[in-house]
Amino acid sequence: MRRPLLALAATLLATAPLSAQVGKHPSLLEPNVATEAELATVPGFTPAIVKAVVDGRPWLSPTAFDAGLAKAGLTPAQRKAAYARVFVHLNLNATTKEEILLIPGVGAKMQHEFEEYRPYRNLAQFRRKIGKYVKADELARLEGYVFVPMDLNTASDADLQTIPGLGRRMLGEFKEYRPYDTMARFDREIGKYVKPPEVKRLARYVTVPAKS
């Protein structure tokens, strides 16, 4: 059974767009955009838990999501089991030790490796560095939990469309207001189209680099 899984992981890594800055794995749901039917497939997610997840959107960090599930009644063990199927992407350059350790199967050693190679410029760097320690199937799994913020002014369409829930219309709005000089401008312009909580969710995935 392991050989087919390794082959699948290798295929996923080989066919993943090199420009992708938000990790994706077919076994992992993003709680801000998953449907109720999809959330109902997560271990331990009763109809009440599914409702709590939907009502609590947007979830802006793994720790906020963890706290929300705890408040909804899931035990630490139940939450850990759920994170094999649903997780809020963590920002590789800003995430905390506690958030990294929420990823199932990640211990102190791997948590240290995640932090050691900061700052990450792209997911290709993550693959090169973390790929030194784990096999292809595990690397593909870990990548599904993470993202690297992308430059609002230079990110390609393919980059931007890795943001969960970003469709063609919003892609056009992102590009319309280039060049951005601050994230405050992003908040102001994109706030014309979506509510402030959704602006905050989208803003997690992008950045405006400081001028040197």
Coordinates of N, CA and C in Angstrom, one line a residue:
M1 N 0.8 -1.2 0.0 CA 0.0 0.0 0.0 C 0.9 1.3 0.0
R2 N 2.0 1.2 0.6 CA 2.9 2.4 0.8 C 3.4 2.8 -0.6
R3 N 3.7 1.9 -1.5 CA 4.3 2.3 -2.8 C 3.3 3.2 -3.6
P4 N 2.0 2.8 -3.7 CA 1.1 3.7 -4.4 C 0.9 5.0 -3.8
L5 N 1.0 5.1 -2.4 CA 0.9 6.4 -1.7 C 2.1 7.3 -2.1
L6 N 3.3 6.7 -2.1 CA 4.5 7.4 -2.4 C 4.4 7.9 -3.9
A7 N 3.9 7.1 -4.8 CA 3.8 7.5 -6.2 C 2.8 8.7 -6.3
L8 N 1.7 8.6 -5.5 CA 0.7 9.7 -5.5 C 1.3 11.0 -5.0
A9 N 2.1 10.9 -3.9 CA 2.7 12.1 -3.4 C 3.7 12.7 -4.4
A10 N 4.5 11.8 -5.0 CA 5.5 12.3 -6.0 C 4.8 13.0 -7.1
T11 N 3.6 12.5 -7.6 CA 2.9 13.1 -8.6 C 2.3 14.4 -8.2
L12 N 1.8 14.5 -7.0 CA 1.3 15.8 -6.5 C 2.4 16.9 -6.5
L13 N 3.6 16.5 -6.0 CA 4.6 17.5 -6.0 C 5.1 17.9 -7.4
A14 N 5.1 16.9 -8.3 CA 5.6 17.2 -9.6 C 4.7 18.0 -10.4
T15 N 3.4 17.8 -10.2 CA 2.4 18.6 -10.9 C 1.9 19.8 -10.3
A16 N 2.3 20.1 -9.0 CA 1.9 21.3 -8.4 C 2.5 22.5 -9.1
P17 N 1.7 23.6 -9.3 CA 2.3 24.7 -10.0 C 3.5 25.3 -9.2
L18 N 4.6 25.6 -9.9 CA 5.7 26.1 -9.2 C 5.5 27.5 -8.6
S19 N 4.5 28.2 -9.1 CA 4.1 29.5 -8.6 C 3.3 29.4 -7.3
A20 N 2.7 28.3 -7.0 CA 1.7 28.2 -5.9 C 2.4 28.6 -4.6
Q21 N 1.7 29.5 -3.9 CA 2.2 30.0 -2.6 C 1.4 29.6 -1.5
V22 N 0.2 29.0 -1.7 CA -0.7 28.4 -0.7 C -0.7 26.9 -0.9
G23 N -0.3 26.2 0.1 CA -0.3 24.7 -0.1 C -1.7 24.1 -0.2
K24 N -1.7 23.0 -0.9 CA -3.0 22.3 -1.0 C -2.8 20.8 -1.1
H25 N -3.6 20.1 -0.4 CA -3.5 18.6 -0.4 C -4.9 18.1 -0.5
P26 N -5.2 17.1 -1.3 CA -6.5 16.6 -1.6 C -7.3 16.1 -0.3
S27 N -6.5 15.7 0.7 CA -7.2 15.2 1.9 C -7.5 16.2 2.9
L28 N -7.1 17.5 2.7 CA -7.3 18.6 3.7 C -8.2 19.6 3.2
L29 N -9.2 19.9 4.1 CA -10.2 21.0 3.8 C -9.7 22.3 4.5
E30 N -10.2 23.4 3.9 CA -9.9 24.7 4.4 C -11.3 25.2 5.0
P31 N -11.3 25.4 6.4 CA -12.6 25.6 7.0 C -13.4 26.9 6.6
N32 N -12.7 27.8 6.0 CA -13.4 29.1 5.6 C -14.1 28.9 4.3
V33 N -13.8 27.9 3.5 CA -14.5 27.8 2.2 C -15.1 26.4 2.0
A34 N -14.8 25.5 2.9 CA -15.4 24.1 2.7 C -17.0 24.2 2.9
T35 N -17.7 23.4 2.2 CA -19.1 23.3 2.3 C -19.5 22.6 3.6
E36 N -20.8 22.7 4.0 CA -21.2 22.0 5.1 C -21.1 20.5 4.9
A37 N -21.4 20.1 3.7 CA -21.4 18.6 3.4 C -19.9 18.1 3.6
E38 N -19.0 18.9 3.1 CA -17.6 18.5 3.2 C -17.1 18.5 4.7
L39 N -17.5 19.5 5.5 CA -17.2 19.6 6.9 C -17.8 18.4 7.6
A40 N -18.9 17.9 7.2 CA -19.6 16.8 7.9 C -18.8 15.5 7.8
T41 N -17.8 15.5 6.9 CA -17.0 14.3 6.7 C -15.8 14.3 7.7
V42 N -15.6 15.3 8.4 CA -14.4 15.4 9.3 C -14.7 14.6 10.6
P43 N -13.8 13.8 11.0 CA -14.0 13.0 12.3 C -14.4 13.9 13.4
G44 N -15.5 13.5 14.1 CA -15.9 14.3 15.3 C -16.8 15.5 15.0
F45 N -17.0 15.8 13.7 CA -17.8 17.0 13.4 C -19.3 16.6 13.3
T46 N -20.0 16.8 14.4 CA -21.4 16.7 14.4 C -22.1 17.8 13.7
P47 N -23.4 17.8 13.5 CA -24.1 18.9 12.9 C -23.9 20.2 13.7
A48 N -23.8 20.1 15.0 CA -23.6 21.3 15.9 C -22.2 21.8 15.6
I49 N -21.2 21.0 15.5 CA -19.8 21.4 15.3 C -19.7 22.1 13.9
V50 N -20.3 21.5 12.9 CA -20.3 22.1 11.6 C -20.9 23.5 11.6
K51 N -22.1 23.6 12.3 CA -22.7 24.9 12.4 C -21.8 25.9 13.1
A52 N -21.1 25.5 14.1 CA -20.2 26.4 14.8 C -19.1 26.9 13.9
V53 N -18.6 25.9 13.1 CA -17.5 26.3 12.2 C -18.0 27.3 11.2
V54 N -19.1 27.1 10.6 CA -19.7 28.0 9.6 C -20.0 29.3 10.2
D55 N -20.6 29.3 11.4 CA -21.0 30.6 12.0 C -19.8 31.4 12.5
G56 N -18.7 30.7 12.7 CA -17.5 31.4 13.2 C -16.6 32.0 12.2
R57 N -16.9 31.8 10.9 CA -16.1 32.3 9.8 C -16.1 33.8 9.8
P58 N -14.9 34.4 9.4 CA -13.7 33.7 8.9 C -12.8 33.4 10.1
W59 N -12.1 32.2 10.0 CA -11.1 31.8 11.0 C -9.8 32.4 10.4
L60 N -9.1 33.2 11.2 CA -7.9 33.9 10.8 C -6.6 33.3 11.2
S61 N -6.7 32.3 12.0 CA -5.4 31.6 12.4 C -5.7 30.2 12.8
P62 N -4.7 29.3 12.8 CA -5.0 28.0 13.4 C -5.3 28.0 14.9
T63 N -4.8 28.9 15.6 CA -5.1 29.0 17.1 C -6.5 29.5 17.3
A64 N -7.0 30.4 16.5 CA -8.4 30.9 16.6 C -9.3 29.7 16.3
F65 N -9.0 28.9 15.3 CA -9.8 27.8 14.9 C -9.8 26.7 16.0
D66 N -8.6 26.5 16.6 CA -8.5 25.6 17.7 C -9.4 26.0 18.9
A67 N -9.3 27.3 19.2 CA -10.1 27.8 20.3 C -11.6 27.7 20.0
G68 N -12.0 27.9 18.8 CA -13.4 27.8 18.4 C -13.9 26.4 18.5
L69 N -13.1 25.4 18.1 CA -13.5 24.0 18.2 C -13.5 23.6 19.7
A70 N -12.6 24.1 20.5 CA -12.6 23.8 21.9 C -13.9 24.3 22.6
K71 N -14.3 25.5 22.2 CA -15.5 26.1 22.7 C -16.7 25.4 22.3
A72 N -16.7 24.8 21.1 CA -17.8 24.0 20.6 C -17.9 22.7 21.2
G73 N -16.9 22.3 22.0 CA -17.0 21.0 22.8 C -16.0 19.9 22.4
L74 N -15.1 20.1 21.4 CA -14.2 19.1 21.0 C -13.0 19.0 22.0
T75 N -12.6 17.8 22.4 CA -11.5 17.6 23.3 C -10.2 17.8 22.5
P76 N -9.1 18.0 23.2 CA -7.8 18.1 22.5 C -7.5 16.9 21.5
A77 N -7.9 15.7 22.0 CA -7.6 14.5 21.1 C -8.6 14.6 19.9
Q78 N -9.8 15.0 20.1 CA -10.7 15.1 18.9 C -10.3 16.2 18.0
R79 N -9.8 17.3 18.5 CA -9.3 18.4 17.6 C -8.1 17.9 16.8
K80 N -7.2 17.2 17.5 CA -6.0 16.7 16.8 C -6.4 15.8 15.6
A81 N -7.4 14.9 15.9 CA -7.9 14.0 14.9 C -8.5 14.8 13.7
A82 N -9.2 15.8 14.1 CA -9.9 16.6 13.0 C -8.9 17.3 12.1
Y83 N -7.7 17.7 12.7 CA -6.7 18.5 11.9 C -6.1 17.6 10.8
A84 N -6.3 16.4 10.8 CA -5.9 15.5 9.7 C -6.7 15.8 8.4
R85 N -7.9 16.4 8.7 CA -8.9 16.6 7.6 C -9.2 18.1 7.3
V86 N -9.0 18.9 8.3 CA -9.4 20.3 8.2 C -8.4 21.2 9.0
F87 N -8.0 22.3 8.4 CA -7.0 23.2 9.0 C -7.0 24.6 8.4
V88 N -6.7 25.6 9.2 CA -6.5 26.9 8.7 C -5.0 27.1 8.3
H89 N -4.7 27.4 7.1 CA -3.3 27.5 6.7 C -2.5 28.4 7.6
L90 N -1.3 28.0 7.9 CA -0.4 28.8 8.7 C 0.6 29.5 7.9
N91 N 0.9 30.8 8.3 CA 1.9 31.6 7.6 C 3.3 31.2 8.0
L92 N 4.1 30.6 7.1 CA 5.4 30.1 7.4 C 6.3 31.1 8.0
N93 N 6.1 32.4 7.6 CA 7.1 33.4 8.1 C 6.6 34.1 9.4
A94 N 5.4 33.8 9.9 CA 4.9 34.5 11.0 C 4.3 33.6 12.1
T95 N 4.1 32.3 11.7 CA 3.4 31.4 12.6 C 4.2 31.2 13.9
T96 N 3.5 30.8 14.9 CA 4.1 30.5 16.2 C 4.4 29.0 16.4
K97 N 5.2 28.7 17.3 CA 5.6 27.3 17.7 C 4.3 26.6 18.0
E98 N 3.4 27.2 18.7 CA 2.1 26.5 19.1 C 1.3 26.1 17.9
E99 N 1.3 27.0 16.9 CA 0.5 26.7 15.7 C 1.1 25.6 14.9
I100 N 2.4 25.6 14.8 CA 3.1 24.5 14.0 C 2.8 23.2 14.7
L101 N 2.8 23.1 16.0 CA 2.6 21.9 16.7 C 1.2 21.4 16.6
L102 N 0.3 22.2 16.1 CA -1.1 21.7 15.9 C -1.2 20.8 14.7
I103 N -0.2 20.9 13.8 CA -0.2 20.0 12.7 C 0.0 18.5 13.1
P104 N -0.9 17.6 12.8 CA -0.8 16.2 13.2 C 0.6 15.7 12.8
G105 N 1.2 15.0 13.7 CA 2.5 14.3 13.4 C 3.7 15.2 13.4
V106 N 3.5 16.5 13.7 CA 4.7 17.4 13.8 C 5.1 17.5 15.3
G107 N 6.4 17.2 15.6 CA 6.9 17.3 16.9 C 7.9 18.4 17.0
A108 N 8.6 18.5 18.1 CA 9.5 19.6 18.4 C 10.6 19.7 17.3
K109 N 11.1 18.6 16.8 CA 12.2 18.6 15.9 C 11.7 19.3 14.6
M110 N 10.6 18.8 14.0 CA 10.1 19.4 12.8 C 9.7 20.8 13.0
Q111 N 9.1 21.1 14.1 CA 8.7 22.5 14.4 C 10.0 23.4 14.3
H112 N 11.1 22.9 14.8 CA 12.3 23.7 14.7 C 12.8 23.8 13.3
E113 N 12.6 22.8 12.5 CA 13.0 22.9 11.0 C 12.2 23.9 10.3
F114 N 10.9 23.9 10.6 CA 10.0 24.9 10.0 C 10.5 26.3 10.2
E115 N 10.9 26.6 11.5 CA 11.3 27.9 11.8 C 12.8 28.3 11.4
E116 N 13.6 27.3 11.2 CA 15.0 27.5 11.0 C 15.2 28.2 9.6
Y117 N 14.4 27.9 8.6 CA 14.6 28.4 7.3 C 13.9 29.7 6.9
R118 N 13.4 30.3 7.9 CA 12.8 31.6 7.7 C 13.8 32.7 7.4
P119 N 13.4 33.7 6.6 CA 12.2 33.9 5.9 C 12.0 33.0 4.6
Y120 N 10.9 32.5 4.4 CA 10.6 31.7 3.2 C 10.2 32.7 2.1
R121 N 10.7 32.6 0.9 CA 10.4 33.4 -0.2 C 9.2 32.8 -1.0
N122 N 9.1 31.5 -1.0 CA 8.1 30.8 -1.8 C 8.0 29.3 -1.3
L123 N 7.0 28.6 -1.8 CA 6.8 27.2 -1.3 C 7.9 26.3 -1.9
A124 N 8.5 26.7 -3.0 CA 9.6 25.9 -3.6 C 10.7 25.8 -2.6
Q125 N 11.0 26.9 -1.8 CA 12.0 26.9 -0.8 C 11.6 25.9 0.3
F126 N 10.4 25.9 0.7 CA 9.9 25.0 1.7 C 10.1 23.6 1.3
R127 N 9.8 23.3 0.0 CA 9.9 21.9 -0.5 C 11.4 21.5 -0.4
R128 N 12.3 22.4 -0.8 CA 13.7 22.0 -0.8 C 14.2 21.8 0.6
K129 N 13.9 22.7 1.5 CA 14.5 22.6 2.9 C 13.8 21.5 3.7
I130 N 12.5 21.4 3.7 CA 11.9 20.4 4.5 C 12.0 19.0 3.9
G131 N 12.1 19.0 2.5 CA 12.3 17.7 1.8 C 13.6 17.0 2.2
K132 N 14.5 17.7 2.9 CA 15.7 17.0 3.3 C 15.4 16.1 4.5
Y133 N 14.3 16.2 5.1 CA 14.0 15.5 6.4 C 12.9 14.5 6.2
V134 N 12.1 14.6 5.2 CA 10.9 13.7 5.1 C 10.8 13.2 3.7
K135 N 10.0 12.1 3.5 CA 9.8 11.6 2.2 C 8.7 12.4 1.5
A136 N 8.6 12.1 0.2 CA 7.7 12.9 -0.7 C 6.3 12.9 -0.2
D137 N 5.8 11.8 0.3 CA 4.4 11.7 0.7 C 4.1 12.6 1.9
E138 N 5.1 12.6 2.8 CA 5.0 13.5 4.0 C 5.2 14.9 3.7
L139 N 6.1 15.2 2.8 CA 6.3 16.6 2.3 C 5.0 17.2 1.7
A140 N 4.4 16.4 0.8 CA 3.1 16.8 0.2 C 2.1 17.1 1.3
R141 N 2.0 16.2 2.3 CA 1.0 16.4 3.3 C 1.3 17.7 4.1
L142 N 2.5 17.9 4.5 CA 2.9 19.1 5.3 C 2.6 20.4 4.5
E143 N 2.9 20.3 3.2 CA 2.7 21.5 2.4 C 1.3 22.0 2.4
G144 N 0.3 21.0 2.6 CA -1.1 21.4 2.6 C -1.5 22.3 3.8
Y145 N -0.6 22.4 4.8 CA -0.9 23.1 6.0 C -0.4 24.6 6.0
V146 N 0.4 24.9 5.0 CA 1.1 26.2 5.0 C 0.9 27.1 3.8
F147 N 1.4 28.3 4.0 CA 1.5 29.2 2.9 C 2.6 30.2 3.1
V148 N 3.0 30.9 2.0 CA 4.0 32.0 2.0 C 3.3 33.2 1.5
P149 N 3.2 34.3 2.2 CA 2.5 35.5 1.7 C 3.2 35.9 0.4
M150 N 2.3 36.4 -0.5 CA 2.8 36.8 -1.8 C 2.7 38.3 -2.0
D151 N 3.6 38.8 -2.9 CA 3.7 40.2 -3.2 C 2.5 40.6 -4.0
L152 N 1.7 41.5 -3.5 CA 0.5 42.0 -4.1 C 0.8 42.6 -5.5
N153 N 1.9 43.2 -5.7 CA 2.2 43.9 -6.9 C 2.8 43.0 -8.0
T154 N 3.4 41.9 -7.6 CA 4.1 41.1 -8.6 C 3.5 39.7 -8.7
A155 N 2.7 39.2 -7.8 CA 2.2 37.8 -7.8 C 1.4 37.6 -9.1
S156 N 1.7 36.4 -9.7 CA 1.0 36.0 -10.9 C -0.4 35.6 -10.6
D157 N -1.2 35.5 -11.7 CA -2.6 35.1 -11.5 C -2.6 33.7 -10.9
A158 N -1.7 32.8 -11.3 CA -1.6 31.5 -10.7 C -1.3 31.5 -9.2
D159 N -0.4 32.4 -8.8 CA -0.1 32.6 -7.4 C -1.4 33.0 -6.7
L160 N -2.0 34.1 -7.1 CA -3.2 34.6 -6.4 C -4.4 33.6 -6.3
Q161 N -4.5 32.8 -7.4 CA -5.6 31.9 -7.4 C -5.4 30.7 -6.5
T162 N -4.3 30.6 -5.8 CA -4.1 29.6 -4.8 C -4.7 30.0 -3.5
I163 N -5.1 31.3 -3.4 CA -5.8 31.7 -2.1 C -7.2 31.1 -2.1
P164 N -7.5 30.4 -1.0 CA -8.8 29.7 -0.9 C -9.9 30.6 -1.1
G165 N -10.8 30.2 -2.0 CA -12.0 31.0 -2.3 C -11.9 32.2 -3.2
L166 N -10.7 32.4 -3.7 CA -10.5 33.6 -4.6 C -10.9 33.2 -6.0
G167 N -11.9 33.8 -6.5 CA -12.4 33.5 -7.9 C -11.9 34.5 -8.9
R168 N -12.3 34.4 -10.1 CA -11.9 35.3 -11.2 C -12.2 36.7 -11.0
R169 N -13.4 37.0 -10.4 CA -13.8 38.4 -10.2 C -12.9 39.0 -9.2
M170 N -12.7 38.4 -8.1 CA -11.9 39.0 -7.0 C -10.4 39.1 -7.5
L171 N -10.0 38.1 -8.3 CA -8.6 38.3 -8.9 C -8.5 39.6 -9.7
G172 N -9.5 39.9 -10.4 CA -9.5 41.1 -11.2 C -9.5 42.3 -10.3
E173 N -10.2 42.3 -9.2 CA -10.2 43.4 -8.2 C -8.8 43.6 -7.6
F174 N -8.1 42.5 -7.3 CA -6.8 42.5 -6.7 C -5.9 43.3 -7.6
K175 N -6.0 42.9 -8.9 CA -5.0 43.5 -9.9 C -5.4 44.9 -10.3
E176 N -6.6 45.2 -10.2 CA -7.1 46.6 -10.7 C -6.4 47.7 -10.0
Y177 N -6.1 47.5 -8.7 CA -5.6 48.6 -7.9 C -4.0 48.6 -7.7
R178 N -3.4 47.8 -8.5 CA -1.9 47.9 -8.5 C -1.4 49.2 -9.1
P179 N -0.3 49.7 -8.7 CA 0.5 49.2 -7.6 C 0.0 49.6 -6.2
Y180 N 0.1 48.7 -5.3 CA -0.2 49.0 -3.9 C 1.0 49.5 -3.2
D181 N 0.8 50.6 -2.4 CA 1.9 51.1 -1.6 C 1.9 50.7 -0.1
T182 N 0.7 50.3 0.3 CA 0.5 49.8 1.7 C -0.6 48.8 1.8
M183 N -0.6 48.0 2.8 CA -1.7 47.1 3.0 C -3.0 47.8 3.4
A184 N -2.8 49.0 3.9 CA -4.0 49.8 4.2 C -4.8 50.1 3.0
R185 N -4.1 50.3 1.9 CA -4.8 50.6 0.6 C -5.5 49.3 0.1
F186 N -4.9 48.2 0.3 CA -5.5 46.9 0.0 C -6.8 46.8 0.8
D187 N -6.8 47.1 2.1 CA -7.9 47.0 2.9 C -9.0 47.9 2.4
R188 N -8.7 49.1 2.0 CA -9.6 50.1 1.6 C -10.3 49.7 0.3
E189 N -9.5 49.3 -0.7 CA -10.0 49.0 -2.0 C -10.8 47.7 -2.1
I190 N -10.2 46.6 -1.5 CA -11.0 45.4 -1.5 C -12.2 45.4 -0.6
G191 N -12.1 46.3 0.4 CA -13.3 46.5 1.3 C -14.5 47.1 0.6
K192 N -14.3 47.5 -0.7 CA -15.5 48.0 -1.5 C -16.3 46.8 -1.9
Y193 N -15.8 45.6 -1.9 CA -16.4 44.4 -2.5 C -16.8 43.3 -1.4
V194 N -16.1 43.3 -0.3 CA -16.4 42.3 0.7 C -16.4 42.9 2.1
K195 N -16.9 42.3 3.1 CA -17.0 42.8 4.4 C -15.6 42.8 5.1
P196 N -15.4 43.6 6.1 CA -14.1 43.7 6.8 C -13.6 42.3 7.2
P197 N -14.4 41.4 7.8 CA -13.8 40.1 8.2 C -13.2 39.3 7.0
E198 N -13.8 39.4 5.8 CA -13.3 38.7 4.7 C -12.1 39.4 4.1
V199 N -12.0 40.8 4.2 CA -10.8 41.5 3.8 C -9.6 41.0 4.7
K200 N -9.9 40.8 6.0 CA -8.8 40.3 6.9 C -8.4 38.9 6.5
R201 N -9.3 38.1 6.1 CA -9.0 36.7 5.7 C -8.1 36.7 4.4
L202 N -8.5 37.5 3.5 CA -7.7 37.6 2.2 C -6.4 38.2 2.4
A203 N -6.3 39.2 3.3 CA -5.0 39.9 3.6 C -4.0 39.0 4.2
R204 N -4.4 37.9 4.8 CA -3.4 37.0 5.4 C -2.4 36.5 4.3
Y205 N -2.9 36.3 3.1 CA -2.1 35.7 2.1 C -1.3 36.6 1.2
V206 N -1.3 37.9 1.5 CA -0.6 38.8 0.6 C 0.2 39.8 1.5
T207 N 1.1 40.5 0.8 CA 1.9 41.5 1.5 C 2.3 42.6 0.5
V208 N 2.7 43.7 1.1 CA 3.3 44.8 0.3 C 4.6 45.0 0.9
P209 N 5.7 44.5 0.2 CA 7.1 44.7 0.8 C 7.4 46.1 1.0
A210 N 8.1 46.4 2.1 CA 8.6 47.7 2.4 C 9.6 48.2 1.4
K211 N 9.5 49.4 1.0 CA 10.5 50.0 0.0 C 11.8 50.2 0.7
S212 N 12.9 49.8 0.0 CA 14.2 49.9 0.5 C 14.7 51.3 0.3

